[in-house]
PDB file of C-alpha atoms in Angstrom:
ATOM      1  CA  MET A   1       0.000   0.000   0.000  1.00 40.00           C
ATOM      2  CA  THR A   2       1.179   3.533  -0.658  1.00 38.00           C
ATOM      3  CA  THR A   3      -0.816   5.023   2.221  1.00 44.00           C
ATOM      4  CA  ASP A   4       1.216   3.697   5.158  1.00 46.00           C
ATOM      5  CA  ASN A   5       3.180   6.912   5.669  1.00 48.00           C
ATOM      6  CA  LYS A   6       2.794  10.668   5.572  1.00 48.00           C
ATOM      7  CA  THR A   7       4.086  10.972   2.004  1.00 49.00           C
ATOM      8  CA  GLY A   8       1.745   8.259   0.799  1.00 51.00           C
ATOM      9  CA  TRP A   9      -1.307   9.838   2.399  1.00 49.00           C
ATOM     10  CA  GLU A  10      -0.464  13.269   0.988  1.00 53.00           C
ATOM     11  CA  ALA A  11      -0.161  11.764  -2.498  1.00 53.00           C
ATOM     12  CA  PHE A  12      -3.541  10.084  -1.962  1.00 50.00           C
ATOM     13  CA  TYR A  13      -5.174  13.392  -0.957  1.00 49.00           C
ATOM     14  CA  ARG A  14      -3.721  15.169  -4.001  1.00 57.00           C
ATOM     15  CA  ALA A  15      -4.852  12.401  -6.346  1.00 50.00           C
ATOM     16  CA  ASN A  16      -8.387  12.568  -4.956  1.00 55.00           C
ATOM     17  CA  GLN A  17      -8.815  16.288  -4.302  1.00 60.00           C
ATOM     18  CA  THR A  18     -11.049  16.849  -7.343  1.00 59.00           C
ATOM     19  CA  ARG A  19     -13.268  13.788  -6.930  1.00 64.00           C
ATOM     20  CA  ALA A  20     -16.962  14.128  -6.204  1.00 78.00           C
ATOM     21  CA  ALA A  21     -18.223  13.555  -2.680  1.00 88.00           C
ATOM     22  CA  SER A  22     -19.152   9.998  -1.743  1.00 93.00           C
ATOM     23  CA  PRO A  23     -22.313   8.740  -3.489  1.00 95.00           C
ATOM     24  CA  LEU A  24     -22.995   6.679  -0.352  1.00 97.00           C
ATOM     25  CA  LEU A  25     -23.014   9.787   1.841  1.00 97.00           C
ATOM     26  CA  ARG A  26     -25.094  11.719  -0.683  1.00 96.00           C
ATOM     27  CA  ARG A  27     -27.612   8.883  -0.649  1.00 96.00           C
ATOM     28  CA  ALA A  28     -27.732   8.936   3.155  1.00 96.00           C
ATOM     29  CA  LEU A  29     -28.409  12.677   3.140  1.00 96.00           C
ATOM     30  CA  GLY A  30     -31.234  12.325   0.620  1.00 94.00           C
ATOM     31  CA  ALA A  31     -34.931  12.242   1.369  1.00 90.00           C
ATOM     32  CA  GLU A  32     -34.966   8.427   1.154  1.00 87.00           C
ATOM     33  CA  CYS A  33     -32.699   7.979   4.191  1.00 92.00           C
ATOM     34  CA  LEU A  34     -32.267  11.372   5.910  1.00 88.00           C
ATOM     35  CA  PRO A  35     -30.791  10.919   9.405  1.00 91.00           C
ATOM     36  CA  LYS A  36     -32.839  11.925  12.441  1.00 91.00           C
ATOM     37  CA  GLY A  37     -31.365  13.604  15.496  1.00 91.00           C
ATOM     38  CA  ASN A  38     -29.417  16.594  16.703  1.00 94.00           C
ATOM     39  CA  GLY A  39     -27.873  17.867  13.442  1.00 95.00           C
ATOM     40  CA  HIS A  40     -24.366  16.850  14.529  1.00 98.00           C
ATOM     41  CA  ALA A  41     -22.184  14.649  12.313  1.00 98.00           C
ATOM     42  CA  ILE A  42     -18.806  12.973  12.709  1.00 98.00           C
ATOM     43  CA  ASP A  43     -16.490  12.332   9.754  1.00 98.00           C
ATOM     44  CA  LEU A  44     -14.198   9.504  10.892  1.00 98.00           C
ATOM     45  CA  GLY A  45     -10.989   9.432   8.888  1.00 97.00           C
ATOM     46  CA  CYS A  46     -11.935  12.674   7.143  1.00 96.00           C
ATOM     47  CA  GLY A  47      -8.889  12.698   4.850  1.00 93.00           C
ATOM     48  CA  GLY A  48      -8.792  15.757   2.611  1.00 90.00           C
ATOM     49  CA  GLY A  49     -12.220  16.889   3.772  1.00 94.00           C
ATOM     50  CA  ILE A  50     -14.409  16.336   0.706  1.00 95.00           C
ATOM     51  CA  GLU A  51     -17.184  14.659   2.701  1.00 96.00           C
ATOM     52  CA  THR A  52     -16.709  17.090   5.598  1.00 97.00           C
ATOM     53  CA  ALA A  53     -17.348  19.932   3.147  1.00 96.00           C
ATOM     54  CA  LEU A  54     -20.509  18.235   1.872  1.00 96.00           C
ATOM     55  CA  LEU A  55     -21.817  17.870   5.412  1.00 97.00           C
ATOM     56  CA  LEU A  56     -21.034  21.492   6.293  1.00 97.00           C
ATOM     57  CA  THR A  57     -22.665  22.893   3.167  1.00 95.00           C
ATOM     58  CA  SER A  58     -25.689  20.712   3.919  1.00 95.00           C
ATOM     59  CA  GLY A  59     -26.078  22.494   7.256  1.00 95.00           C
ATOM     60  CA  TRP A  60     -24.523  19.955   9.625  1.00 97.00           C
ATOM     61  CA  LYS A  61     -22.316  20.678  12.614  1.00 97.00           C
ATOM     62  CA  VAL A  62     -19.265  18.483  12.032  1.00 98.00           C
ATOM     63  CA  LEU A  63     -16.471  16.911  14.045  1.00 98.00           C
ATOM     64  CA  ALA A  64     -13.763  15.811  11.590  1.00 98.00           C
ATOM     65  CA  ILE A  65     -11.260  13.256  12.902  1.00 98.00           C
ATOM     66  CA  ASP A  66      -8.114  11.936  11.232  1.00 97.00           C
ATOM     67  CA  LYS A  67      -4.817  10.497  12.434  1.00 96.00           C
ATOM     68  CA  ALA A  68      -2.838  12.528   9.874  1.00 94.00           C
ATOM     69  CA  PRO A  69      -2.041  16.149  10.841  1.00 94.00           C
ATOM     70  CA  ASN A  70      -1.704  17.062   7.154  1.00 92.00           C
ATOM     71  CA  ALA A  71      -5.260  15.848   6.565  1.00 93.00           C
ATOM     72  CA  ILE A  72      -6.580  17.983   9.412  1.00 95.00           C
ATOM     73  CA  ALA A  73      -4.614  20.963   8.064  1.00 93.00           C
ATOM     74  CA  ARG A  74      -6.464  20.551   4.762  1.00 92.00           C
ATOM     75  CA  VAL A  75      -9.828  20.330   6.525  1.00 95.00           C
ATOM     76  CA  GLU A  76      -9.133  23.439   8.596  1.00 94.00           C
ATOM     77  CA  THR A  77      -9.000  25.499   5.380  1.00 93.00           C
ATOM     78  CA  LEU A  78     -12.769  24.957   5.205  1.00 92.00           C
ATOM     79  CA  LYS A  79     -13.129  27.373   8.121  1.00 89.00           C
ATOM     80  CA  ALA A  80     -12.028  30.214   5.845  1.00 90.00           C
ATOM     81  CA  GLU A  81     -14.075  28.986   2.890  1.00 91.00           C
ATOM     82  CA  LEU A  82     -17.213  28.454   4.996  1.00 92.00           C
ATOM     83  CA  PRO A  83     -16.935  31.014   7.823  1.00 91.00           C
ATOM     84  CA  SER A  84     -20.435  30.366   9.157  1.00 92.00           C
ATOM     85  CA  ALA A  85     -19.923  26.594   9.321  1.00 93.00           C
ATOM     86  CA  ASP A  86     -19.729  24.792  12.665  1.00 96.00           C
ATOM     87  CA  LEU A  87     -16.551  22.697  12.292  1.00 97.00           C
ATOM     88  CA  THR A  88     -14.404  21.059  14.961  1.00 97.00           C
ATOM     89  CA  VAL A  89     -11.289  19.061  14.083  1.00 97.00           C
ATOM     90  CA  MET A  90      -9.317  16.429  15.981  1.00 97.00           C
ATOM     91  CA  VAL A  91      -6.050  14.641  15.260  1.00 97.00           C
ATOM     92  CA  SER A  92      -6.353  11.120  16.627  1.00 97.00           C
ATOM     93  CA  ARG A  93      -5.819   7.507  15.744  1.00 97.00           C
ATOM     94  CA  PHE A  94      -8.947   5.397  16.100  1.00 98.00           C
ATOM     95  CA  GLU A  95      -7.140   3.306  18.691  1.00 97.00           C
ATOM     96  CA  GLU A  96      -6.678   6.399  20.897  1.00 97.00           C
ATOM     97  CA  LEU A  97     -10.279   7.638  20.875  1.00 97.00           C
ATOM     98  CA  LYS A  98     -11.899   7.587  24.315  1.00 95.00           C
ATOM     99  CA  GLY A  99     -15.401   8.392  23.114  1.00 96.00           C
ATOM    100  CA  LEU A 100     -17.453  10.209  20.499  1.00 98.00           C
ATOM    101  CA  PRO A 101     -20.088  12.917  20.962  1.00 98.00           C
ATOM    102  CA  SER A 102     -23.759  12.162  20.433  1.00 98.00           C
ATOM    103  CA  SER A 103     -24.431  12.468  16.694  1.00 98.00           C
ATOM    104  CA  ALA A 104     -27.209  11.967  14.175  1.00 98.00           C
ATOM    105  CA  LEU A 105     -24.782  10.846  11.482  1.00 98.00           C
ATOM    106  CA  ILE A 106     -21.405   9.119  11.609  1.00 98.00           C
ATOM    107  CA  HIS A 107     -19.568   8.802   8.308  1.00 98.00           C
ATOM    108  CA  ALA A 108     -16.519   6.605   7.769  1.00 98.00           C
ATOM    109  CA  GLY A 109     -15.506   6.517   4.112  1.00 93.00           C
ATOM    110  CA  LEU A 110     -12.768   3.942   3.605  1.00 93.00           C
ATOM    111  CA  SER A 111     -11.236   4.611   6.999  1.00 96.00           C
ATOM    112  CA  LEU A 112     -12.465   1.891   9.380  1.00 98.00           C
ATOM    113  CA  PRO A 113     -10.372  -0.887   7.787  1.00 97.00           C
ATOM    114  CA  PHE A 114      -7.294   1.046   8.963  1.00 96.00           C
ATOM    115  CA  CYS A 115      -8.254   0.429  12.591  1.00 98.00           C
ATOM    116  CA  GLU A 116      -6.173  -2.305  14.194  1.00 98.00           C
ATOM    117  CA  PRO A 117      -8.280  -5.482  14.451  1.00 98.00           C
ATOM    118  CA  THR A 118      -7.879  -5.784  18.228  1.00 98.00           C
ATOM    119  CA  HIS A 119      -9.406  -2.313  18.638  1.00 98.00           C
ATOM    120  CA  PHE A 120     -12.123  -2.582  15.998  1.00 98.00           C
ATOM    121  CA  PRO A 121     -14.838  -4.009  18.322  1.00 98.00           C
ATOM    122  CA  MET A 122     -14.303  -1.112  20.751  1.00 98.00           C
ATOM    123  CA  LEU A 123     -14.435   1.428  17.924  1.00 98.00           C
ATOM    124  CA  TRP A 124     -17.639  -0.120  16.547  1.00 98.00           C
ATOM    125  CA  ASP A 125     -19.244  -0.068  20.002  1.00 98.00           C
ATOM    126  CA  MET A 126     -18.188   3.580  20.359  1.00 98.00           C
ATOM    127  CA  ILE A 127     -19.833   4.441  17.041  1.00 98.00           C
ATOM    128  CA  LEU A 128     -23.092   2.723  17.963  1.00 98.00           C
ATOM    129  CA  SER A 129     -23.134   4.331  21.416  1.00 98.00           C
ATOM    130  CA  ALA A 130     -22.641   7.803  19.934  1.00 98.00           C
ATOM    131  CA  LEU A 131     -25.430   7.466  17.357  1.00 98.00           C
ATOM    132  CA  GLU A 132     -28.678   9.201  18.252  1.00 97.00           C
ATOM    133  CA  PRO A 133     -31.878   7.151  17.936  1.00 97.00           C
ATOM    134  CA  GLY A 134     -32.861   7.426  14.280  1.00 97.00           C
ATOM    135  CA  GLY A 135     -29.295   8.390  13.348  1.00 97.00           C
ATOM    136  CA  LEU A 136     -27.256   6.811  10.579  1.00 98.00           C
ATOM    137  CA  PHE A 137     -23.895   5.130  10.252  1.00 98.00           C
ATOM    138  CA  VAL A 138     -22.636   5.551   6.681  1.00 98.00           C
ATOM    139  CA  GLY A 139     -19.445   3.877   5.564  1.00 98.00           C
ATOM    140  CA  HIS A 140     -17.437   1.015   4.117  1.00 98.00           C
ATOM    141  CA  LEU A 141     -15.716  -2.080   5.415  1.00 98.00           C
ATOM    142  CA  PHE A 142     -13.191  -4.227   3.571  1.00 98.00           C
ATOM    143  CA  GLY A 143     -14.039  -7.864   2.953  1.00 98.00           C
ATOM    144  CA  ASN A 144     -11.811 -10.815   3.767  1.00 97.00           C
ATOM    145  CA  ARG A 145     -11.038 -11.432   0.073  1.00 96.00           C
ATOM    146  CA  HIS A 146      -9.433  -8.003  -0.318  1.00 96.00           C
ATOM    147  CA  ASP A 147      -5.824  -8.090  -1.564  1.00 94.00           C
ATOM    148  CA  TRP A 148      -4.708  -6.152   1.503  1.00 94.00           C
ATOM    149  CA  ALA A 149      -6.135  -8.750   3.908  1.00 95.00           C
ATOM    150  CA  LYS A 150      -2.582  -9.984   4.548  1.00 93.00           C
ATOM    151  CA  HIS A 151      -1.896  -6.762   6.487  1.00 94.00           C
ATOM    152  CA  SER A 152      -2.287  -7.776  10.123  1.00 96.00           C
ATOM    153  CA  THR A 153      -2.688  -4.192  11.362  1.00 96.00           C
ATOM    154  CA  MET A 154      -5.869  -3.649   9.304  1.00 97.00           C
ATOM    155  CA  SER A 155      -9.431  -4.914   9.811  1.00 98.00           C
ATOM    156  CA  PHE A 156     -11.214  -7.138   7.302  1.00 98.00           C
ATOM    157  CA  HIS A 157     -14.570  -8.870   7.635  1.00 98.00           C
ATOM    158  CA  SER A 158     -16.461 -11.767   6.105  1.00 98.00           C
ATOM    159  CA  LYS A 159     -20.055 -11.233   5.014  1.00 98.00           C
ATOM    160  CA  THR A 160     -21.244 -13.149   8.072  1.00 98.00           C
ATOM    161  CA  GLU A 161     -19.190 -10.901  10.342  1.00 98.00           C
ATOM    162  CA  VAL A 162     -20.576  -7.752   8.710  1.00 98.00           C
ATOM    163  CA  GLU A 163     -24.093  -9.100   9.114  1.00 98.00           C
ATOM    164  CA  GLY A 164     -23.280  -9.548  12.803  1.00 98.00           C
ATOM    165  CA  LEU A 165     -22.152  -5.927  13.071  1.00 98.00           C
ATOM    166  CA  CYS A 166     -25.508  -4.883  11.590  1.00 98.00           C
ATOM    167  CA  SER A 167     -27.466  -6.855  14.181  1.00 97.00           C
ATOM    168  CA  GLY A 168     -30.038  -4.708  15.977  1.00 97.00           C
ATOM    169  CA  LEU A 169     -29.770  -1.888  13.439  1.00 98.00           C
ATOM    170  CA  GLY A 170     -32.099  -0.907  10.637  1.00 97.00           C
ATOM    171  CA  VAL A 171     -30.428  -1.695   7.301  1.00 98.00           C
ATOM    172  CA  GLU A 172     -31.003   1.067   4.748  1.00 97.00           C
ATOM    173  CA  LEU A 173     -28.275  -0.352   2.487  1.00 97.00           C
ATOM    174  CA  PHE A 174     -26.094  -3.467   2.609  1.00 98.00           C
ATOM    175  CA  ARG A 175     -24.088  -3.880  -0.573  1.00 98.00           C
ATOM    176  CA  GLU A 176     -21.195  -6.259  -1.177  1.00 98.00           C
ATOM    177  CA  SER A 177     -18.944  -5.712  -4.192  1.00 97.00           C
ATOM    178  CA  GLU A 178     -15.705  -7.160  -5.508  1.00 95.00           C
ATOM    179  CA  GLY A 179     -13.410  -6.447  -8.440  1.00 92.00           C
ATOM    180  CA  GLU A 180     -10.115  -5.086  -9.720  1.00 90.00           C
ATOM    181  CA  GLY A 181      -8.950  -1.466  -9.684  1.00 80.00           C
ATOM    182  CA  GLY A 182      -7.933   1.428  -7.469  1.00 68.00           C
ATOM    183  CA  LEU A 183      -5.124   3.997  -7.582  1.00 65.00           C
ATOM    184  CA  VAL A 184      -2.791   1.018  -7.208  1.00 70.00           C
ATOM    185  CA  THR A 185      -4.374  -1.889  -9.075  1.00 77.00           C
ATOM    186  CA  HIS A 186      -5.468  -4.586  -6.669  1.00 85.00           C
ATOM    187  CA  HIS A 187      -8.337  -6.948  -5.978  1.00 93.00           C
ATOM    188  CA  TRP A 188     -10.858  -5.225  -3.728  1.00 93.00           C
ATOM    189  CA  HIS A 189     -13.697  -6.647  -1.682  1.00 97.00           C
ATOM    190  CA  ARG A 190     -15.932  -4.114   0.038  1.00 97.00           C
ATOM    191  CA  PHE A 191     -19.158  -3.666   1.949  1.00 98.00           C
ATOM    192  CA  ASP A 192     -21.110  -0.407   1.611  1.00 98.00           C
ATOM    193  CA  LEU A 193     -23.378   0.242   4.579  1.00 98.00           C
ATOM    194  CA  ILE A 194     -26.089   2.676   5.605  1.00 98.00           C
ATOM    195  CA  LEU A 195     -27.386   1.597   9.009  1.00 98.00           C
ATOM    196  CA  ARG A 196     -29.969   3.287  11.230  1.00 98.00           C
ATOM    197  CA  LYS A 197     -30.047   3.120  15.015  1.00 97.00           C
ATOM    198  CA  PRO A 198     -33.562   2.209  16.100  1.00 97.00           C
ATOM    199  CA  MET A 199     -35.772   4.814  17.713  1.00 92.00           C
ATOM    200  CA  VAL A 200     -36.216   4.285  21.454  1.00 77.00           C
TER     201      VAL A 200
END
């Protein structure tokens, strides 16, 4: 992988800086899914801030979290571009998070697989605890047939395991896909999820 170091991540941000915001997140924000709750969102692994910007321009208060200081520096430029936006940023590895604020939407693009597997259950529990009733988790997990599954510091899941993670949640979207491609050509195996926390 080219994204294991600061230089690799910066190259990734530059290569993706003109891409459109996540179709998965745009779907979650649409009338079909629309999260319920307090108007606060978290962008976990916010990267260059493309999805953070979409959330802010859609009227959300946003906490953007990333382990890379250069990613957070990019996101902080949104404060000048959107002076009325309610944006908070945090530099943190997932493994170091102690908790997350109550939120109606938690977005994790392609970031959760980069959580160490021993910490993933705690991170997932933290996400579910932070979600408001009626709120949405929107994000991706890597499947166990992904080329990168040999990396022991990353998290990969079988379909059965992902189904287990969805237990007790309303499933707005559960999509499994597999193929070849990416910035560095590889075999990918991915789950796209939009999950709603039940109303109390």
